[in-house]
CSV table of C-alpha atoms in Angstrom, one decimal:
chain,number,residue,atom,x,y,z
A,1,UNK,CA,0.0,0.0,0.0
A,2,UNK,CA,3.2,2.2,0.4
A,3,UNK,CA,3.8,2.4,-3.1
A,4,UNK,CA,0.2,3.5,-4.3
A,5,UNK,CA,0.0,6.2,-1.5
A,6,UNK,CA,3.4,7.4,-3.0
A,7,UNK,CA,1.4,7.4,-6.1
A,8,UNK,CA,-1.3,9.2,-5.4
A,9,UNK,CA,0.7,12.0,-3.5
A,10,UNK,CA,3.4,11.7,-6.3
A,11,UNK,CA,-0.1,12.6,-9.0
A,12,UNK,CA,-1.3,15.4,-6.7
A,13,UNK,CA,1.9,16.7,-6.5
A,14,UNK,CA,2.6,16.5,-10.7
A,15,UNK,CA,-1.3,18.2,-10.6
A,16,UNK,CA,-0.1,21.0,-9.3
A,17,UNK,CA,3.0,21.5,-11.1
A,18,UNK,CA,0.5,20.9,-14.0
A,19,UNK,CA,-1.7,23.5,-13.2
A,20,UNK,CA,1.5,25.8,-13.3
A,21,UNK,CA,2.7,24.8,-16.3
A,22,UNK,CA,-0.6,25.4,-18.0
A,23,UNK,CA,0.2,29.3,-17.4
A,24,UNK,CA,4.1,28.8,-18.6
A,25,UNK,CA,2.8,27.3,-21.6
A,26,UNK,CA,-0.3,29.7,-22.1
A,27,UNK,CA,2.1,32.7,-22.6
A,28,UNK,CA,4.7,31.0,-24.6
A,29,UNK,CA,2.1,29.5,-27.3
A,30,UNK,CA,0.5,32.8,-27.9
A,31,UNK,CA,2.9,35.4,-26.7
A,32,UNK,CA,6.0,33.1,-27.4
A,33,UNK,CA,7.7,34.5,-24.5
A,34,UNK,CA,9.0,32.7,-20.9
A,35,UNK,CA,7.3,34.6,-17.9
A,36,UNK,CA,10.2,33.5,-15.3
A,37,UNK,CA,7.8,35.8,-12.3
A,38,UNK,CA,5.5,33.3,-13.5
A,39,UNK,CA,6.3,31.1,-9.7
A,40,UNK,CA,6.4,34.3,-7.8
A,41,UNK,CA,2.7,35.3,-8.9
A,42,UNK,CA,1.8,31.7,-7.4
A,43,UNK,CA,3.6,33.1,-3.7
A,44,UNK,CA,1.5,36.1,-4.0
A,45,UNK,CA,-1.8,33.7,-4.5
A,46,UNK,CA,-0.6,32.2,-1.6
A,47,UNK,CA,0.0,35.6,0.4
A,48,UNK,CA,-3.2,37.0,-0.8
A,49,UNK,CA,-5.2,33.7,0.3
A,50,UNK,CA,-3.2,34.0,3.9
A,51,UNK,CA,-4.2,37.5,4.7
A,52,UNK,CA,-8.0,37.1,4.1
A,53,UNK,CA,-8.3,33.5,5.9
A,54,UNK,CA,-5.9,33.4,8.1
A,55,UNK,CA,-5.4,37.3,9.0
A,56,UNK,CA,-9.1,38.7,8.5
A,57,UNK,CA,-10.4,35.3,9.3
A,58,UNK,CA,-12.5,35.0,6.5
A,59,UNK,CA,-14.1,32.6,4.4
A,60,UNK,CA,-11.5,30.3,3.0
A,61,UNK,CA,-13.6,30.7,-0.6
A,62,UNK,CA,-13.4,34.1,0.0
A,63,UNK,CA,-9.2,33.3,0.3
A,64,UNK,CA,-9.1,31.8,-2.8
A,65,UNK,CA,-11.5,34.1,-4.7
A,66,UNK,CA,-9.3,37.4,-3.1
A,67,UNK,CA,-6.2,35.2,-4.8
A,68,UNK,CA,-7.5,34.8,-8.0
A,69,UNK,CA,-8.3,38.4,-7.9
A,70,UNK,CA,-4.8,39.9,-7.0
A,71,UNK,CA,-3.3,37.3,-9.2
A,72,UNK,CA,-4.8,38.1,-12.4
A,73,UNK,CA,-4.9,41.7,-11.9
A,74,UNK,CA,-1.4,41.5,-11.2
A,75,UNK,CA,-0.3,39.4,-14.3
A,76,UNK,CA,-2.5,41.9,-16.4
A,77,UNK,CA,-0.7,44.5,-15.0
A,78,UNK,CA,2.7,43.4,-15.4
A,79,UNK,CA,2.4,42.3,-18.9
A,80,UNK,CA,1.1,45.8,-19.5
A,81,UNK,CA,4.0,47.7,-17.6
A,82,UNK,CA,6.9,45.2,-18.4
A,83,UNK,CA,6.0,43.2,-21.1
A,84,UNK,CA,3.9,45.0,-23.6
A,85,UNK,CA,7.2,47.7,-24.3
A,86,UNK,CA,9.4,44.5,-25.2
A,87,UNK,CA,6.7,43.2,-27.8
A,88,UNK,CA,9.3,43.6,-30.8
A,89,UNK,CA,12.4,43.4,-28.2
A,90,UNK,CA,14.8,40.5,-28.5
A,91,UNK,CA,14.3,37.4,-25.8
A,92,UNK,CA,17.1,38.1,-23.8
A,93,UNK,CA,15.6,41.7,-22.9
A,94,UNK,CA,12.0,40.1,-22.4
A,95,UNK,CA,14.0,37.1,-20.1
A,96,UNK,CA,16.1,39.6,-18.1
A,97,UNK,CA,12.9,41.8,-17.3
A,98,UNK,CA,11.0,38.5,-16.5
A,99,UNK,CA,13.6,38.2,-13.8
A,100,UNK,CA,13.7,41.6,-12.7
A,101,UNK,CA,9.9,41.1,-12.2
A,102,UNK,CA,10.8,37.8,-10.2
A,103,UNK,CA,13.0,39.7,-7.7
A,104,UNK,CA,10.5,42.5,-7.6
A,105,UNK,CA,7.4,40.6,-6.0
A,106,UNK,CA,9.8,38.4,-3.9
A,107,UNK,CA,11.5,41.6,-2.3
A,108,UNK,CA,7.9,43.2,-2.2
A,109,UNK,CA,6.9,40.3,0.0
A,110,UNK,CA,9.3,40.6,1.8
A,111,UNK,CA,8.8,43.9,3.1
A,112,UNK,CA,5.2,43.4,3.2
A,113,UNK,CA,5.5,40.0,5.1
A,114,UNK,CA,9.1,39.6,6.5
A,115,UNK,CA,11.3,36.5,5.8
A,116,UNK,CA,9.6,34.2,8.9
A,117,UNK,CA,7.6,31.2,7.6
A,118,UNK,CA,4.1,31.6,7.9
A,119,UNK,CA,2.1,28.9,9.1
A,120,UNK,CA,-0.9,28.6,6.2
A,121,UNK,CA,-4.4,27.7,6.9
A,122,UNK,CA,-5.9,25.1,4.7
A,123,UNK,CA,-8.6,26.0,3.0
A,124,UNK,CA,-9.9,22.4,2.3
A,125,UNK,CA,-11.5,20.9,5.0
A,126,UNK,CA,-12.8,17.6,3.5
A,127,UNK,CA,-12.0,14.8,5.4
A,128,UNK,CA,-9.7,11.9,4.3
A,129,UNK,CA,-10.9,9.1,2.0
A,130,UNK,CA,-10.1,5.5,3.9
A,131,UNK,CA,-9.2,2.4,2.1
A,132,UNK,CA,-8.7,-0.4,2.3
A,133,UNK,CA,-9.7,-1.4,6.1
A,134,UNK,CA,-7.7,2.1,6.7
A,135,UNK,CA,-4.3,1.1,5.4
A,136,UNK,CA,-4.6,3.5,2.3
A,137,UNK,CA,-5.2,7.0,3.0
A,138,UNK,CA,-6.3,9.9,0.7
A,139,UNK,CA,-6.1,13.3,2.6
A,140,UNK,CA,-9.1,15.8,1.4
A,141,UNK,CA,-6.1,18.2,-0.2
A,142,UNK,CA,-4.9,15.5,-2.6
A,143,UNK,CA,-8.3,14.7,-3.8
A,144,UNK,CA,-9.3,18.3,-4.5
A,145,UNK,CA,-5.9,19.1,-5.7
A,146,UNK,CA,-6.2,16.2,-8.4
A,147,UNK,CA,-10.1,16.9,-9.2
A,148,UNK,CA,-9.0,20.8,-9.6
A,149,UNK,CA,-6.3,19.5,-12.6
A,150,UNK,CA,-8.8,17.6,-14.1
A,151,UNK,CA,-11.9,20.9,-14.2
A,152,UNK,CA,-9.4,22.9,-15.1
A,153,UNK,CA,-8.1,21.0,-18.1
A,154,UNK,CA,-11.1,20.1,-19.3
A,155,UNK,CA,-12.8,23.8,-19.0
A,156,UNK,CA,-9.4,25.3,-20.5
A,157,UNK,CA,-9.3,22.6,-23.7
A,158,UNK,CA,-13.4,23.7,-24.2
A,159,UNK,CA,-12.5,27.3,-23.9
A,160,UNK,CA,-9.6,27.2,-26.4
A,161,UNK,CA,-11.3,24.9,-29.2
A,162,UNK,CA,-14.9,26.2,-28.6
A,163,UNK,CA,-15.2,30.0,-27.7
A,164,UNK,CA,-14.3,33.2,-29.6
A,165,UNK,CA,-11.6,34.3,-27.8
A,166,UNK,CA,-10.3,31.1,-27.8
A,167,UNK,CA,-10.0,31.2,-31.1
A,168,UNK,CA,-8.5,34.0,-31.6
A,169,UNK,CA,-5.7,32.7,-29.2
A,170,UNK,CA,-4.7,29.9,-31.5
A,171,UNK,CA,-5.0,32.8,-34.4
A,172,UNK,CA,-2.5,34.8,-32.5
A,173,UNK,CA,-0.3,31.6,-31.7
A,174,UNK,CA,0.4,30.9,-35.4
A,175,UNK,CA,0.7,34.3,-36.8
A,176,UNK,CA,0.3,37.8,-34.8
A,177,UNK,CA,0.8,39.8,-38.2
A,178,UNK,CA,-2.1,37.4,-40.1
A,179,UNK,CA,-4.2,38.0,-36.7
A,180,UNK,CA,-4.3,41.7,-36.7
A,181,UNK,CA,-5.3,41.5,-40.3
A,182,UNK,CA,-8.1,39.2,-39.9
A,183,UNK,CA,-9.4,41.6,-37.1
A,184,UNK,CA,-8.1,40.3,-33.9
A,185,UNK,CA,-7.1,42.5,-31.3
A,186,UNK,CA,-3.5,41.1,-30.2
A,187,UNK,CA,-2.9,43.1,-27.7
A,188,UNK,CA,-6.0,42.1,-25.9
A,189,UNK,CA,-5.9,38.6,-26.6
A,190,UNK,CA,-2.6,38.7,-24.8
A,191,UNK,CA,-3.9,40.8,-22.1
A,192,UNK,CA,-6.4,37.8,-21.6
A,193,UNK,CA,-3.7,35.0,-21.9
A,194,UNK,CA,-1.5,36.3,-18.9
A,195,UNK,CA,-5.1,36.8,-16.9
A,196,UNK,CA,-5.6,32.9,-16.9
A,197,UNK,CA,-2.2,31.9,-16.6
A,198,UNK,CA,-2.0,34.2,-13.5
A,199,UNK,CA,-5.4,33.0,-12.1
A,200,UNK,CA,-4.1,29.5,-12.6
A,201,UNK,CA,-0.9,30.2,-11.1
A,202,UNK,CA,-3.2,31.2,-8.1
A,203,UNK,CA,-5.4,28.2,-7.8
A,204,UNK,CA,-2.4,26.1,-8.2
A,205,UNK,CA,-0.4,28.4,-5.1
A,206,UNK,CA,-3.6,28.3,-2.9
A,207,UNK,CA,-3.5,24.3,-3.6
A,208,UNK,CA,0.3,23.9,-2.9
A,209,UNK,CA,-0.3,26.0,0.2
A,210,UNK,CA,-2.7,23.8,1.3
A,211,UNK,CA,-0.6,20.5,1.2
A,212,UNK,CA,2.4,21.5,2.5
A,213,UNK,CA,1.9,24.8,4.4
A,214,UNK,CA,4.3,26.9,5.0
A,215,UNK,CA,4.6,30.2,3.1
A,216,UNK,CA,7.6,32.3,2.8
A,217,UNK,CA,8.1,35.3,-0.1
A,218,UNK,CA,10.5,32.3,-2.1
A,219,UNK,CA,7.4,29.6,-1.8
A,220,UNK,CA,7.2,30.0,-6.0
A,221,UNK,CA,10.5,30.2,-6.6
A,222,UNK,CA,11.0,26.0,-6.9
A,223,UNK,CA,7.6,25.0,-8.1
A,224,UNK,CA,8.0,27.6,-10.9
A,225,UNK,CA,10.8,26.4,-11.5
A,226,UNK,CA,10.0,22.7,-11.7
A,227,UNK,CA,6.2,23.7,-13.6
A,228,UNK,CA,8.7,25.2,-16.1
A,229,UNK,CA,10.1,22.0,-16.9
A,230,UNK,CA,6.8,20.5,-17.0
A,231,UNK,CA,6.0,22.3,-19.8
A,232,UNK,CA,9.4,21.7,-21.8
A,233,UNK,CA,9.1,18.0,-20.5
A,234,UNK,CA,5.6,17.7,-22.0
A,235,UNK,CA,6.3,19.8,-25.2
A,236,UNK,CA,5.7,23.9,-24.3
A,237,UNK,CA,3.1,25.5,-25.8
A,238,UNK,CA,1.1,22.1,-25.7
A,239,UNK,CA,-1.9,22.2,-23.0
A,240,UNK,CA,-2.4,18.5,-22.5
A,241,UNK,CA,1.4,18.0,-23.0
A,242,UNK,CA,1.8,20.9,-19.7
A,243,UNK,CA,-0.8,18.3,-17.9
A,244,UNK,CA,1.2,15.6,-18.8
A,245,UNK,CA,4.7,16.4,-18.1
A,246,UNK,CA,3.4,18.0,-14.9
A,247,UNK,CA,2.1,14.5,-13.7
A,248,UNK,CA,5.1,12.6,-14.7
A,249,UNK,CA,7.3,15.0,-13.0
A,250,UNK,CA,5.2,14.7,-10.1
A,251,UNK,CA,5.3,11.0,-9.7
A,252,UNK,CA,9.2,10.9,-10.3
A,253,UNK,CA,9.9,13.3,-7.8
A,254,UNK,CA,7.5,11.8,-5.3
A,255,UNK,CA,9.3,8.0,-5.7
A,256,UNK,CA,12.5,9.3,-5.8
A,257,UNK,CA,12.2,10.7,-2.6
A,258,UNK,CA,10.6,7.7,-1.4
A,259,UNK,CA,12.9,5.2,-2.7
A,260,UNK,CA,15.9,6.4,-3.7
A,261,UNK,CA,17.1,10.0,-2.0
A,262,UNK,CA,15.3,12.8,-0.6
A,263,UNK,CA,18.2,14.8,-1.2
A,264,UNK,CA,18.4,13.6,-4.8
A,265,UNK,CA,15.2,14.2,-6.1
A,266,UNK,CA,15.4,17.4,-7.8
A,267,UNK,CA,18.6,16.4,-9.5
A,268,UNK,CA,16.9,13.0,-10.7
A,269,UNK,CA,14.0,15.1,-12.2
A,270,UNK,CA,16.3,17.5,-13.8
A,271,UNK,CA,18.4,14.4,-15.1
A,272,UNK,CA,15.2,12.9,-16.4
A,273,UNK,CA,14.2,15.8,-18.2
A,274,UNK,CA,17.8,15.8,-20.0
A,275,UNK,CA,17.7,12.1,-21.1
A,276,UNK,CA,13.9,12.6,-22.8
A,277,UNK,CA,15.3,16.0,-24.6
A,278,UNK,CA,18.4,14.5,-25.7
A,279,UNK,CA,15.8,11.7,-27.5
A,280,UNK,CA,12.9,14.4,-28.1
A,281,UNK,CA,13.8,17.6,-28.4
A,282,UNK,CA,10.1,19.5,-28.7
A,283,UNK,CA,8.9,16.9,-25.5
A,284,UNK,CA,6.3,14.6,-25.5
A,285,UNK,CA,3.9,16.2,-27.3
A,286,UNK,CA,5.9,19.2,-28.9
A,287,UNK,CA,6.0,19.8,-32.3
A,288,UNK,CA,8.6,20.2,-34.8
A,289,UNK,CA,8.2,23.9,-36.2
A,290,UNK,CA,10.2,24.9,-39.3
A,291,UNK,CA,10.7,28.3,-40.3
A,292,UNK,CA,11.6,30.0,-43.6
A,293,UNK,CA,14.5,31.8,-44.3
């Protein structure tokens, strides 16, 4: 039963990072740029959901409804600030204000919040699923946290392939000249692109939060980090590849530590990710772009 719990926490672990890595790979399909303050936006979901449940004591729905609302008012705002200036910039100028950014909202928080741990407040509160005559447990947080993956996959895929605006996302993704020609406001489309990656990137801090809490201004910094190469693992700019990679990544990291070396989890992820690039560059489900010359 050992193994399948490490399963199961290894999947609601890889759901978060997948949740993450749907924002990474939001911004690079359409935008085709890597938002590196992408993990810090998921410490201020976290911050925003502490103060109102744990500071105000609120409603913890009201915590994760206040996070979603500094979150993608805040990613809104900093691709209109930073980002939108850079549009015709070279990637190294977008990269190195993408980390200026990153250092920005963690030094913020740190004023605001100081550099002591703060002890977070669930917000789930369903009980643990028992099974098997009690020897396999399933705690309330990894059932909601893997449940949350699957909505949000599912609402994001019907969004993309069924709405107007989703439309006009893919539009933008293939050609941003062609878009503007055929009517599509880019800018805007954009605008909307960074407000559900930083919603997401809300969700998924609220739901990391939850499962292991503790919350510090560098709380994003690792999960960002690792959601980024959840997205190049599964192919970036790929939604179900993001899902995917994040899940595998999750599962390897959470067995590592189990069976192999706490320590030497991160570098076994990392090393994982090198072998499957060395054999498929564009990830699982990337794709192979050519480009004329």
């Amino acid at each position: 039963m050992s193994f399948l719990s490490y399963l199961i926490n290894g999947i609601s672990l890889g759901s978060i990072y997948a949740i993450i890595a749907l924002g990474y790979t939001m911004v690079y399909g359409i935008a085709k740029m890597l938002n590196f303050a992408h993990g810090d936006i998921i410490m201020v979901g976290g911050f925003a959901a502490f103060t109102v449940v744990s500071t105000m004591g609120m409603n913890p729905v009201l915590g994760i409804l206040a996070a979603v609302a500094v979150c993608t008012v805040l990613g809104v705002t900093i691709e209109r600030v930073a980002y939108k200036p850079l549009r015709g910039a070279s990637p190294l100028a977008v990269l190195i204000t993408a980390i200026g950014i990153s250092y920005l909202l963690q030094n913020v928080a740190l004023l605001i919040f100081g550099s002591n741990s703060k002890q977070f407040e669930s917000v789930v509160k369903i009980p643990a699923l028992k099974l098997a005559d009690g020897q396999l447990s399933i705690s309330g947080v990894t059932m909601v946290t893997i449940a949350s993956c699957i909505v949000i996959m599912a609402v994001l895929t019907t969004f993309i392939n069924k709405t107007r605006m989703g439309q006009a996302m893919l539009a933008v993704s293939e050609d941003k000249g062609a878009a503007t020609l055929m009517g599509i406001d880019v800018n805007r489309t954009i605008a909307v692109t960074f407000a559900i990656g930083s919603a997401l990137a809300a969700i998924a801090g609220v739901l990391l939060c939850s499962a292991y809490p503790s919350l510090t201004p560098y709380t994003g910094s690792m999960p960002g980090i690792k959601a980024f190469v959840a997205a190049v693992f599964g192919g970036i700019g790929s939604i179900p590849g993001a899902m995917i990679g994040g899940i595998i990544l999750g599962i390897i990291e959470n067995l590592s530590k189990a069976y192999i070396s706490s320590e030497l989890s991160d570098a076994i992820v990392f090393s994982v990710l090198i072998v499957v690039l060395l054999v498929r560059p564009t990830g699982i489900l990337g794709k192979t772009i050519h480009e004329k010359v």
